[in-house]
Amino acid sequence: MNLATLAAKNLWRNRVRTVLTIAASAIAVLTFITLRTLVFSWTSASEVAAKDRVVTRHKVTFVMPLPKRYVEDVRQAKGVRVATFANWFGGKDPKHDQEFFGTFAVDRDTYFQVYDEMVIAPEDLARWKEDKRGAIVGDALAKKMGWKVGEKVTLDSGIFPNDPDNPWTFTISGIYTTTKKSVDRSSFLFRWDTFNDALPAAGKDQVGWIVSRVDDPSQAANIGVALDKVFDVQDTQTLSQDEAAFNSSFLAGISAVLRAVDVISGVILVIMMLVLGNTVAMGVRERTFEYGTLRAMGFQPGHVAFFIVAEAAFVGAIGGLVGMALSYPVVDQGIGKFLEENMGNFFAYVGVPRHVLVLALVLSIGLAIVASLVPAYSASRIRVTEALRRIA
Amino acid sequence: MTDTTTSPKSYREPAASAPILISVKGVGKSYTRGGETLNVLQGLDLEIPEGSFQALMGPSGSGKSTLLHLLAGLDRPSTGTIEVAGRRIDTMSEGELARFRAENVGFVFQSFNLIPVLTAIENVELPLLLTKLPSAERKRRAQTALRVVGLEDRMGHLPKQLSGGQEQRVAIARAIVHDPRLIVADEPTGDLDRASADEVLRLLTKLSQELQKTILMVTHDPAAAERATVRLHLDKGRLSLGPDAHPVARAETSTSEAKAEAKSKPASEESPS
Ligand SMILES: Nc1ncnc2c1ncn2[C@@H]1O[C@H](COP(=O)(O)OP(=O)(O)OP(=O)(O)O)[C@@H](O)[C@H]1O
Ligand SMILES: [Mg+2]
């Protein structure tokens, strides 16, 4: 036995209370980790964007399309190595209409040149290029839906007409994987030419956005400005941004929300601190006579303060570790997996970053110590004879 | 080992030449509450020879615990000097007092005050945590102390698994484990039945006689006081001697009474309600 084990043994005094306090701390820590991780993985999607990609979209909103002929203009622009284009199809598999995944009509020849972090077996790619009704799907999506190469899938679009005589039926030509964790592995890609052919005349030859790859990433912003200048004098104006800016323009509207979530995650820990401080104060009050007894034996006020602070630190540490341990099944395996599979466009990869774990543990121990300072100080200051009087 | 039996009549009178462990001169203690001053103790003089077993009696509220706390270095007097083992404890700082208690004083309380989450041996080991002794030696000494009180077979028991009498014996083991010269006990038998009380008293007698511990015991129980070699009586802030008081103490106390009389304040001021 030593002074620290004495402090630790005090945890066993009121087991129910200790377990509840630890559970409360663990839940607070878990919530903190979850919120921080979501904010982190959402914002990091824009940070891991390719530096050499420029996205051109309608000046007003990315929901409005651009004329297809703009693609050629972009390809002609100085500094652009290759450009591709895509449309958001808004498709769903009616057989699994609870499952959300990104569906895009993409250019057969250039899409995978621009998005070279998507990896497809050469024979799959060749098959797709031959099959007008072919589709390439992400490995995560294929696994979730149980799709195999060669399987036929019919989608319903939420945007474009669904003709019962000519449904949006595709054959899976291949499955892509990714070289970066941050790329969505749940997209469904099919050929833009097929898409365009199926549209009524009024809707033909329009693209959702154009993505170019530039030779010199440091020039990406300038190239964007130059592109917008070209289209300024035409019927549809554009906004071109490097990919990170484009991604964060998705986020711009909710950045205040993200900041609020960050603050809330901190508030939760502070609430935990108040709960813990109250528990510590309660225990200290009940034990005043014991501290009096220890003081009579010759323990110093500092010893008493140490017992109280150490006990609180133990609770904070155990609560923090339990919360951290739970974060793997709950966040990495649970919420994270779910978001990757269902909202891959926003949460391509959700995993608890190490810095969040460290921060959670440091804060839960640190705040527990802070919470115990006032009760520790007042308990250490009480006069021995006063404390002993409380026995009777 | 439960054989702590000692005949109540076989007192070992400390030799008249026994060294003085505690010397109290002109000690007073007053509390101020809401503007009113309460003089609990006034002008006390007292000498306690090393190895004596003294019982302190008196009506409730007469200041027995207050005096005990002063002599044990738990509190400081408002006036006067207290010397224990050659050291002035009335002028010590809080920290010095704590170190003084850790070395020289063992406490026994009416309600035992064992730490409920610690086993008997861990409770006994507590005062040794303040020493530099290695863990194995601390444990060995705690075992020895438990053997002295006859509870070596209860080392792993928690306080709630012990009877009241056993708890108090563990508390006594805790009070002697660091080998203090002074043991103070505030109504140590107050919460015990007669048989357990007798056992605790036999134990205290044995500590005094065999280990030459100086014991100061507050008690309301005349049978308990019978065990002591000196019986002091405290009333209205003054000390007097019981029937078979030790001559040295008697002499000291009578002079102090004369002195106290000489400088006493009007009775209305000194008698607490
Ligand atoms: N901290 C304090 N503040 C004010 N008054 C106090 C304080 N401590 C003790 N007293 C008063 O001093 C007087 C003596 O108290 P003390 O506890 O010494 O009595 P006692 O002789 O031990 O009584 P009992 O036999 O009931 O234990 C009482 O009137 C008590 O109210
Ligand atoms: Mg008392």
XYZ file of C-alpha atoms and ligand atoms in Angstrom:
697
model
C 0.000 0.000 0.000
C 1.168 3.525 -0.719
C -0.429 6.951 -0.945
C -1.660 6.404 -4.500
C -3.244 3.017 -3.772
C -4.946 4.609 -0.795
C -6.476 7.184 -3.133
C -7.455 4.467 -5.590
C -9.087 2.364 -2.877
C -11.379 5.225 -2.065
C -13.022 4.662 -5.431
C -14.325 1.395 -4.064
C -16.103 3.030 -1.189
C -19.315 3.752 -3.008
C -19.131 1.474 -5.997
C -22.455 2.408 -7.506
C -21.581 6.070 -7.407
C -18.106 5.446 -8.791
C -19.397 3.278 -11.614
C -22.051 5.835 -12.511
C -19.538 8.655 -12.460
C -17.138 6.690 -14.635
C -19.982 5.799 -16.996
C -20.992 9.458 -17.236
C -17.400 10.471 -17.970
C -17.029 7.697 -20.524
C -20.196 8.743 -22.334
C -19.093 12.370 -22.320
C -15.676 11.398 -23.667
C -17.234 9.154 -26.311
C -19.568 11.936 -27.417
C -16.642 14.323 -27.564
C -14.643 11.889 -29.689
C -17.586 11.207 -32.000
C -18.365 14.853 -32.656
C -14.734 15.822 -33.133
C -14.178 12.911 -35.488
C -17.186 13.795 -37.639
C -16.142 17.404 -37.906
C -12.602 16.333 -38.648
C -13.462 13.850 -41.372
C -15.918 16.238 -42.960
C -13.502 19.133 -43.116
C -10.539 16.955 -44.017
C -12.325 15.874 -47.196
C -11.598 19.348 -48.509
C -8.063 19.295 -47.171
C -7.069 16.075 -48.938
C -8.347 17.376 -52.278
C -5.991 17.077 -55.222
C -4.024 20.281 -55.628
C -3.920 20.061 -59.379
C -7.643 19.817 -60.085
C -9.844 22.773 -60.986
C -13.601 22.447 -60.876
C -15.721 24.672 -63.099
C -19.405 24.993 -62.305
C -22.338 27.325 -62.843
C -21.682 30.700 -61.262
C -24.931 30.700 -59.318
C -24.972 27.161 -57.932
C -23.518 23.793 -58.744
C -27.058 22.471 -59.157
C -27.410 24.336 -62.469
C -25.769 22.787 -65.553
C -23.273 24.145 -68.086
C -23.393 23.744 -71.872
C -21.441 20.701 -73.027
C -19.472 22.786 -75.517
C -17.700 24.516 -72.615
C -15.737 21.328 -72.128
C -13.897 21.890 -75.381
C -13.153 25.482 -74.403
C -11.689 24.318 -71.130
C -9.562 21.734 -72.908
C -8.183 24.465 -75.109
C -7.225 26.676 -72.173
C -3.565 27.194 -71.373
C -2.191 25.012 -68.581
C -5.025 22.454 -68.716
C -3.676 18.972 -69.388
C -6.944 17.066 -69.467
C -10.549 17.914 -68.639
C -13.569 15.746 -67.920
C -17.184 16.335 -66.964
C -20.004 14.705 -65.082
C -23.647 15.023 -64.117
C -25.236 14.265 -60.819
C -27.867 11.659 -61.636
C -29.601 11.431 -58.289
C -30.201 7.705 -58.731
C -31.457 5.109 -56.336
C -31.897 1.377 -56.513
C -35.651 0.947 -56.028
C -34.986 -2.491 -54.562
C -32.911 -0.859 -51.812
C -34.464 2.566 -51.580
C -33.138 3.210 -48.083
C -29.558 3.089 -49.378
C -28.000 6.302 -50.576
C -25.007 6.407 -52.879
C -23.626 8.899 -55.326
C -24.672 8.240 -58.958
C -22.871 10.092 -61.726
C -22.911 10.165 -65.502
C -19.237 10.494 -66.412
C -17.164 10.816 -69.563
C -15.959 7.457 -70.819
C -12.550 8.567 -72.037
C -11.332 11.137 -69.533
C -12.975 10.598 -66.167
C -10.464 8.116 -64.789
C -7.572 10.137 -66.182
C -8.640 13.052 -64.042
C -9.547 10.907 -61.044
C -6.508 8.678 -61.101
C -6.828 7.744 -57.418
C -9.644 5.462 -58.519
C -8.180 2.124 -59.561
C -9.901 -0.247 -62.011
C -8.610 -3.462 -63.494
C -7.715 -2.824 -67.179
C -10.050 -5.563 -68.428
C -12.944 -4.065 -66.417
C -12.245 -0.636 -67.846
C -12.081 -2.051 -71.373
C -15.388 -3.864 -70.848
C -16.975 -0.627 -69.671
C -15.708 1.299 -72.662
C -17.284 -1.314 -74.944
C -20.636 -1.499 -73.153
C -22.873 1.549 -73.554
C -24.925 0.312 -70.613
C -21.935 -0.489 -68.457
C -21.330 0.848 -64.966
C -18.350 1.070 -62.642
C -19.111 0.904 -58.919
C -17.077 1.406 -55.772
C -15.995 -1.677 -53.871
C -17.755 -0.575 -50.675
C -21.025 -0.115 -52.562
C -20.672 -3.438 -54.392
C -20.064 -5.219 -51.123
C -23.011 -3.585 -49.405
C -25.443 -4.276 -52.245
C -23.992 -7.684 -53.042
C -23.341 -6.689 -56.685
C -21.046 -8.745 -58.876
C -19.510 -7.929 -62.234
C -22.017 -8.809 -64.940
C -25.025 -8.149 -62.744
C -27.824 -5.925 -64.062
C -28.955 -3.005 -61.924
C -31.891 -0.700 -62.599
C -31.884 2.777 -61.079
C -34.573 5.420 -60.637
C -33.456 9.019 -61.031
C -34.803 11.661 -58.721
C -33.945 14.337 -61.308
C -34.285 12.916 -64.792
C -37.317 11.200 -66.382
C -37.707 7.488 -65.740
C -39.186 5.877 -68.837
C -40.811 2.492 -68.081
C -40.151 1.402 -71.667
C -36.527 2.352 -71.484
C -35.471 2.087 -67.843
C -32.078 3.135 -66.504
C -30.715 -0.373 -66.521
C -26.970 -0.945 -66.375
C -24.645 -3.915 -66.329
C -21.823 -3.792 -63.842
C -18.616 -3.764 -65.858
C -16.155 -3.382 -63.049
C -15.411 -2.371 -59.509
C -13.027 0.395 -58.496
C -10.905 0.670 -55.417
C -9.081 3.784 -54.281
C -5.524 4.641 -53.413
C -6.640 7.285 -50.903
C -8.867 6.791 -47.910
C -10.510 10.108 -48.552
C -12.086 9.065 -51.851
C -15.669 7.829 -51.757
C -15.818 4.063 -52.347
C -19.566 4.021 -52.832
C -20.087 5.841 -56.106
C -22.006 4.467 -59.055
C -20.567 5.689 -62.388
C -22.049 5.149 -65.839
C -21.441 6.564 -69.278
C -22.410 10.118 -70.017
C -23.119 9.396 -73.708
C -25.771 6.839 -72.744
C -27.238 9.322 -70.298
C -27.325 12.109 -72.863
C -28.931 9.919 -75.519
C -31.765 9.013 -73.186
C -32.670 12.607 -72.353
C -35.373 14.574 -74.196
C -33.999 17.057 -76.691
C -34.412 20.059 -74.407
C -32.221 18.539 -71.742
C -29.443 17.230 -73.938
C -25.814 18.363 -74.084
C -25.565 19.811 -70.645
C -22.996 18.899 -68.003
C -23.121 19.349 -64.249
C -19.542 20.448 -63.877
C -16.178 20.272 -65.586
C -13.034 19.105 -63.849
C -9.612 19.868 -65.295
C -6.211 18.683 -64.405
C -3.575 21.381 -64.627
C 0.131 21.002 -65.278
C 1.228 23.273 -62.452
C -0.769 23.091 -59.209
C 0.559 26.489 -58.126
C -1.226 27.964 -61.148
C -4.564 26.297 -60.390
C -6.170 29.451 -59.011
C -4.982 31.580 -61.921
C -6.211 29.076 -64.453
C -9.582 29.112 -62.747
C -9.762 32.879 -63.041
C -8.768 32.706 -66.715
C -11.472 30.105 -67.437
C -14.162 32.190 -65.784
C -13.037 35.164 -67.882
C -13.548 33.180 -71.059
C -17.147 32.294 -70.098
C -17.961 35.705 -68.658
C -18.912 37.022 -72.087
C -21.018 33.956 -72.958
C -24.583 32.986 -72.082
C -23.723 31.056 -68.915
C -21.181 32.378 -66.413
C -19.017 30.032 -64.386
C -17.134 29.768 -61.176
C -13.874 27.818 -61.247
C -12.129 26.789 -58.088
C -9.405 24.433 -57.103
C -10.840 21.255 -55.749
C -10.241 22.103 -52.090
C -12.138 25.361 -52.471
C -14.858 23.595 -54.404
C -15.218 20.985 -51.672
C -15.282 23.581 -48.972
C -17.923 25.566 -50.818
C -20.124 22.566 -50.075
C -19.089 23.075 -46.473
C -19.298 26.844 -46.431
C -22.963 26.820 -45.572
C -22.439 24.574 -42.634
C -19.090 25.786 -41.355
C -20.912 27.680 -38.615
C -22.646 24.438 -37.713
C -19.327 22.618 -37.632
C -17.875 25.261 -35.361
C -20.932 24.953 -33.120
C -20.445 21.184 -32.980
C -16.849 21.714 -31.913
C -18.008 24.032 -29.156
C -20.729 21.605 -28.072
C -18.201 18.791 -27.812
C -16.244 20.986 -25.398
C -19.371 21.949 -23.475
C -20.170 18.279 -22.937
C -16.803 17.763 -21.287
C -17.321 20.794 -19.080
C -20.694 19.408 -17.978
C -18.939 16.168 -17.171
C -16.475 18.166 -15.102
C -19.283 19.755 -13.113
C -20.901 16.362 -12.468
C -17.585 14.938 -11.394
C -16.817 17.939 -9.209
C -20.138 17.514 -7.478
C -19.492 13.826 -6.888
C -16.057 14.547 -5.512
C -17.417 17.255 -3.221
C -20.104 14.882 -1.976
C -17.574 12.173 -1.192
C -15.284 14.648 0.525
C -18.083 15.904 2.755
C -18.970 12.364 3.804
C -15.364 11.611 4.566
C -14.430 14.699 6.500
C -13.929 12.733 9.690
C -11.587 10.333 7.916
C -9.495 13.197 6.711
C -9.546 14.457 10.297
C -8.325 11.064 11.463
C -5.546 11.032 8.899
C -4.558 14.563 9.813
C -4.467 13.591 13.500
C -2.046 10.791 12.605
C 0.230 13.370 11.103
C -0.825 13.488 7.453
C -0.352 16.987 6.075
C -3.007 19.151 4.415
C -1.177 18.458 1.156
C -1.678 14.721 1.606
C -5.413 15.205 1.990
C -5.530 17.391 -1.126
C -3.487 14.774 -2.966
C -5.912 11.968 -2.052
C -8.851 13.944 -3.385
C -7.180 15.137 -6.577
C -5.680 11.708 -7.284
C -9.039 10.035 -6.810
C -10.675 12.446 -9.249
C -7.823 11.930 -11.707
C -8.361 8.154 -11.517
C -12.043 8.607 -12.336
C -11.169 10.939 -15.202
C -8.544 8.540 -16.536
C -10.749 5.465 -16.314
C -13.693 7.326 -17.833
C -11.426 8.625 -20.580
C -9.970 5.202 -21.348
C -13.391 3.552 -21.400
C -14.669 6.302 -23.715
C -11.638 5.819 -25.968
C -12.093 2.067 -26.034
C -15.767 2.454 -26.925
C -14.925 4.877 -29.696
C -13.465 2.080 -31.828
C -16.645 -0.018 -32.077
C -18.973 2.964 -31.934
C -17.224 5.443 -34.215
C -14.778 3.529 -36.427
C -16.899 0.422 -36.832
C -20.365 1.836 -36.237
C -21.245 5.404 -37.091
C -18.174 5.755 -39.311
C -18.902 2.657 -41.389
C -22.486 3.722 -41.733
C -21.570 7.200 -42.941
C -18.899 5.925 -45.317
C -21.399 3.587 -46.882
C -24.363 5.919 -46.909
C -22.947 9.409 -47.110
C -19.637 8.695 -48.767
C -19.738 11.972 -50.659
C -19.447 13.855 -47.411
C -17.748 11.296 -45.206
C -15.473 9.327 -47.493
C -13.432 8.114 -44.552
C -14.477 8.300 -40.913
C -11.904 7.127 -38.386
C -11.004 8.567 -35.021
C -7.805 10.547 -35.567
C -5.086 9.945 -32.994
C -4.977 13.604 -31.999
C -8.647 13.477 -31.021
C -7.987 10.448 -28.793
C -5.073 12.150 -27.100
C -7.059 15.344 -26.642
C -9.998 13.410 -25.169
C -7.830 11.638 -22.606
C -5.889 14.742 -21.653
C -9.089 16.742 -21.258
C -10.898 14.114 -19.252
C -8.020 13.756 -16.794
C -7.280 17.465 -16.788
C -10.874 18.542 -16.251
C -11.338 15.922 -13.517
C -8.350 17.387 -11.716
C -9.662 20.915 -12.158
C -13.054 19.794 -10.853
C -11.478 18.402 -7.705
C -9.345 21.426 -6.880
C -11.964 23.337 -4.932
C -13.128 20.387 -2.774
C -9.501 19.361 -2.303
C -8.507 22.822 -1.207
C -11.345 23.214 1.256
C -10.860 19.715 2.678
C -7.170 20.328 3.209
C -7.865 23.612 4.960
C -10.336 22.311 7.521
C -8.997 22.279 11.072
C -8.259 18.846 12.484
C -10.303 19.395 15.619
C -13.238 20.575 13.513
C -13.016 17.522 11.276
C -12.881 15.169 14.258
C -15.951 16.794 15.786
C -17.946 15.733 12.746
C -17.598 12.101 13.759
C -20.298 12.145 16.373
C -3.354 -13.598 21.373
C -6.130 -12.435 23.634
C -4.401 -12.755 26.950
C -4.080 -9.105 27.815
C -5.308 -9.750 31.327
C -3.755 -7.674 34.015
C -5.185 -7.433 37.461
C -6.749 -4.022 37.896
C -5.037 -3.738 41.273
C -1.536 -4.404 40.020
C -0.758 -0.817 39.106
C 2.787 -0.053 38.493
C 3.244 3.305 40.137
C 5.735 5.308 38.140
C 8.768 6.064 40.257
C 8.719 9.550 41.663
C 11.810 10.186 39.610
C 10.181 9.190 36.268
C 11.022 11.828 33.677
C 8.297 14.287 32.805
C 6.932 13.735 29.311
C 4.378 16.528 29.246
C 4.679 19.820 30.996
C 1.811 22.308 30.848
C 2.113 25.831 32.249
C -0.667 28.378 32.504
C -2.566 26.956 29.563
C -5.860 28.511 28.587
C -8.082 27.916 25.595
C -10.900 30.134 24.524
C -13.144 30.149 21.496
C -14.708 33.212 20.002
C -18.105 32.707 18.442
C -20.226 35.539 17.217
C -18.412 38.137 19.274
C -18.646 36.096 22.466
C -15.570 34.590 24.019
C -15.880 31.186 25.593
C -13.096 30.338 28.024
C -13.022 26.560 27.936
C -9.748 26.092 29.803
C -8.024 28.557 32.073
C -4.611 28.674 33.714
C -3.952 24.952 33.689
C -0.679 23.578 35.060
C 0.067 19.917 34.760
C 2.983 17.542 34.578
C 2.656 14.060 33.246
C 5.467 11.620 33.924
C 6.551 9.296 31.179
C 4.895 5.881 31.373
C 1.920 6.958 33.438
C -1.639 6.035 32.612
C -3.869 9.013 33.290
C -7.623 9.200 33.199
C -9.287 12.536 32.545
C -12.841 12.838 33.789
C -15.387 15.570 34.046
C -18.858 16.615 33.003
C -19.754 16.945 29.393
C -18.553 20.189 27.910
C -15.940 20.693 30.595
C -13.159 20.762 28.023
C -11.695 17.263 28.294
C -11.404 16.756 24.567
C -10.101 20.263 24.181
C -7.308 19.585 26.678
C -6.509 16.254 25.088
C -6.244 17.894 21.681
C -3.886 20.517 23.055
C -1.594 17.932 24.660
C -1.570 15.806 21.522
C -0.626 18.736 19.323
C -3.882 18.840 17.385
C -4.541 22.404 18.388
C -2.687 25.290 19.998
C -3.548 26.925 23.322
C -4.685 30.532 23.523
C -2.285 31.152 26.412
C 0.450 29.271 28.229
C 3.097 26.808 27.187
C 3.047 23.091 26.462
C 6.208 21.060 26.335
C 6.128 17.454 25.173
C 9.257 15.319 25.118
C 11.318 18.453 25.587
C 9.750 20.329 22.684
C 7.512 23.386 22.832
C 4.460 22.406 20.830
C 2.407 25.530 21.532
C 4.570 27.565 19.176
C 4.796 25.026 16.381
C 3.333 25.681 12.938
C 0.601 23.410 11.533
C 3.157 21.493 9.495
C 5.510 21.054 12.426
C 2.633 19.899 14.595
C 1.670 17.302 12.001
C 5.232 15.984 11.945
C 5.311 16.048 15.731
C 2.126 13.962 15.893
C 3.385 11.566 13.259
C 6.417 10.820 15.413
C 5.176 11.080 18.963
C 1.436 10.572 19.268
C -0.956 7.692 18.740
C -4.695 8.383 18.659
C -7.581 6.207 19.797
C -11.080 7.547 19.153
C -14.453 6.761 20.605
C -15.834 5.595 17.255
C -12.586 3.853 16.188
C -12.231 5.907 12.980
C -10.898 3.059 10.906
C -10.864 3.697 7.170
C -13.683 1.444 5.935
C -12.110 0.560 2.576
C -8.858 -0.615 4.130
C -8.278 -3.989 5.756
C -7.175 -4.248 9.359
C -3.500 -4.487 8.449
C -3.755 -1.637 5.951
C -5.394 0.548 8.579
C -2.593 -0.259 10.989
C 0.011 0.476 8.327
C -1.366 3.985 7.679
C 0.846 5.967 10.095
C 3.903 4.239 8.621
C 3.161 5.699 5.186
C 4.567 8.901 6.616
C 7.908 7.240 7.350
C 10.635 6.236 4.949
C 10.341 2.563 5.883
C 10.290 0.145 2.955
C 7.004 -1.557 2.208
C 8.013 -4.968 3.582
C 9.143 -3.451 6.853
C 5.938 -1.445 7.164
C 3.965 -4.615 6.712
C 6.069 -6.480 9.254
C 5.551 -3.755 11.843
C 1.819 -3.626 11.202
C 1.683 -7.387 11.755
C 3.576 -7.037 15.003
C 1.192 -4.345 16.222
C -1.803 -6.503 15.355
C -0.196 -9.354 17.273
C 0.123 -7.120 20.337
C -3.622 -6.504 20.288
C -4.354 -10.170 19.598
C -5.777 -9.789 16.103
C -3.086 -11.291 13.920
C -5.706 -13.675 12.521
C -7.900 -10.795 11.340
C -5.347 -8.939 9.239
C -7.269 -9.182 5.978
C -10.640 -8.263 7.438
C -12.390 -5.030 6.642
C -13.665 -2.954 9.579
C -17.254 -3.923 8.849
C -16.284 -7.573 9.270
C -15.048 -6.933 12.820
C -16.887 -6.447 16.104
C -16.730 -3.076 17.816
C -14.218 -4.355 20.330
C -12.045 -5.775 17.564
C -12.260 -2.546 15.630
C -11.053 -0.617 18.647
C -8.174 -3.052 19.109
C -7.191 -2.511 15.465
C -7.322 1.212 16.210
C -5.024 0.660 19.168
C -2.626 -1.281 16.974
C -2.702 1.660 14.578
C -1.971 4.016 17.494
C 1.143 2.099 18.537
C 2.544 0.900 15.220
C 4.902 3.850 14.819
C 6.043 3.469 18.431
C 4.913 6.856 19.770
C 5.688 7.909 23.321
C 2.219 9.282 23.945
C -1.126 7.635 23.338
C -4.262 9.729 23.669
C -7.662 8.099 23.827
C -10.904 10.075 23.842
C -13.560 7.872 25.444
C -12.124 4.723 23.874
C -14.734 2.514 25.528
C -17.677 4.849 24.960
C -19.117 2.797 22.121
C -18.313 -0.633 23.541
C -20.111 -3.174 25.694
C -18.637 -4.015 29.082
C -16.643 -7.057 27.974
C -15.118 -5.351 24.967
C -14.455 -2.267 27.043
C -12.607 -4.348 29.618
C -10.493 -5.917 26.952
C -9.565 -2.514 25.517
C -8.729 -1.261 29.004
C -6.573 -4.302 29.731
C -4.762 -3.597 26.510
C -4.123 0.044 27.393
C -2.878 -0.999 30.818
C -0.536 -3.452 29.214
C 0.822 -0.806 26.846
C 1.512 1.422 29.779
C 3.093 -1.242 31.940
C 4.985 -3.346 29.438
C 5.858 -0.833 26.753
C 6.096 2.227 29.036
C 3.691 4.189 26.852
C 2.294 7.330 28.387
C -1.460 7.149 28.113
C -3.988 9.934 28.439
C -7.542 8.689 28.428
C -10.722 10.741 28.592
C -13.545 8.713 30.068
C -16.947 9.029 31.665
C -16.779 5.514 32.972
C -15.574 5.216 36.579
C -14.668 1.565 35.992
C -12.431 2.612 33.136
C -10.874 5.343 35.224
C -10.100 2.716 37.850
C -7.505 1.272 35.483
C -5.494 4.449 35.354
C -2.687 5.321 37.719
C -3.809 8.935 37.923
C -7.291 10.341 37.732
C -7.650 13.975 36.813
C -10.893 15.789 37.116
C -11.763 18.705 34.893
C -14.585 21.020 35.785
C -15.349 24.578 34.754
C -11.988 24.861 33.061
C -10.025 23.744 36.136
C -8.179 20.561 36.937
C -8.327 18.731 40.213
C -7.155 15.309 41.272
C -9.212 12.231 41.834
C -8.934 10.186 45.046
C -5.747 8.194 44.367
C -3.803 10.608 42.323
C -0.115 10.398 41.861
C 1.799 12.547 44.354
C 3.785 14.432 41.732
C 0.691 15.333 39.803
C -1.103 16.235 42.993
C 1.629 18.607 44.036
C 1.732 20.167 40.591
C -1.958 20.518 40.318
C -2.446 22.007 43.722
C 0.110 24.706 43.049
C -1.445 25.345 39.713
C -4.840 25.582 41.321
C -3.507 28.168 43.718
C -2.039 30.088 40.825
C -5.157 29.722 38.759
C -7.189 30.984 41.676
C -4.954 33.987 42.004
C -5.448 35.131 38.457
C -8.939 33.808 37.848
C -11.526 36.058 36.341
C -15.004 36.560 37.735
C -16.957 33.297 37.689
C -19.634 34.721 35.417
C -17.130 35.060 32.586
C -15.542 31.677 32.816
C -18.471 29.318 33.123
C -19.768 28.324 29.736
C -23.461 27.713 29.391
N -14.261 24.887 17.798
C -15.013 25.275 18.825
N -15.679 26.436 18.750
C -16.457 26.856 19.768
N -16.628 26.173 20.891
C -16.007 25.008 21.044
C -15.172 24.493 20.008
N -14.681 23.314 20.414
C -15.192 23.101 21.637
N -15.984 24.108 22.016
C -16.694 24.229 23.283
O -15.773 23.964 24.322
C -16.400 23.291 25.364
C -15.621 22.043 25.717
O -15.720 21.130 24.650
P -15.062 19.688 24.731
O -15.373 18.992 23.495
O -13.630 19.844 25.098
O -15.834 19.067 25.940
P -15.730 17.598 26.546
O -15.357 17.752 27.961
O -14.871 16.754 25.716
O -17.237 17.135 26.435
P -17.806 15.662 26.143
O -17.664 14.887 27.406
O -19.243 15.929 25.820
O -17.034 15.122 25.019
C -17.828 23.024 24.924
O -18.656 23.986 25.505
C -17.761 23.206 23.449
O -18.990 23.676 22.976
Mg -15.146 15.139 24.360
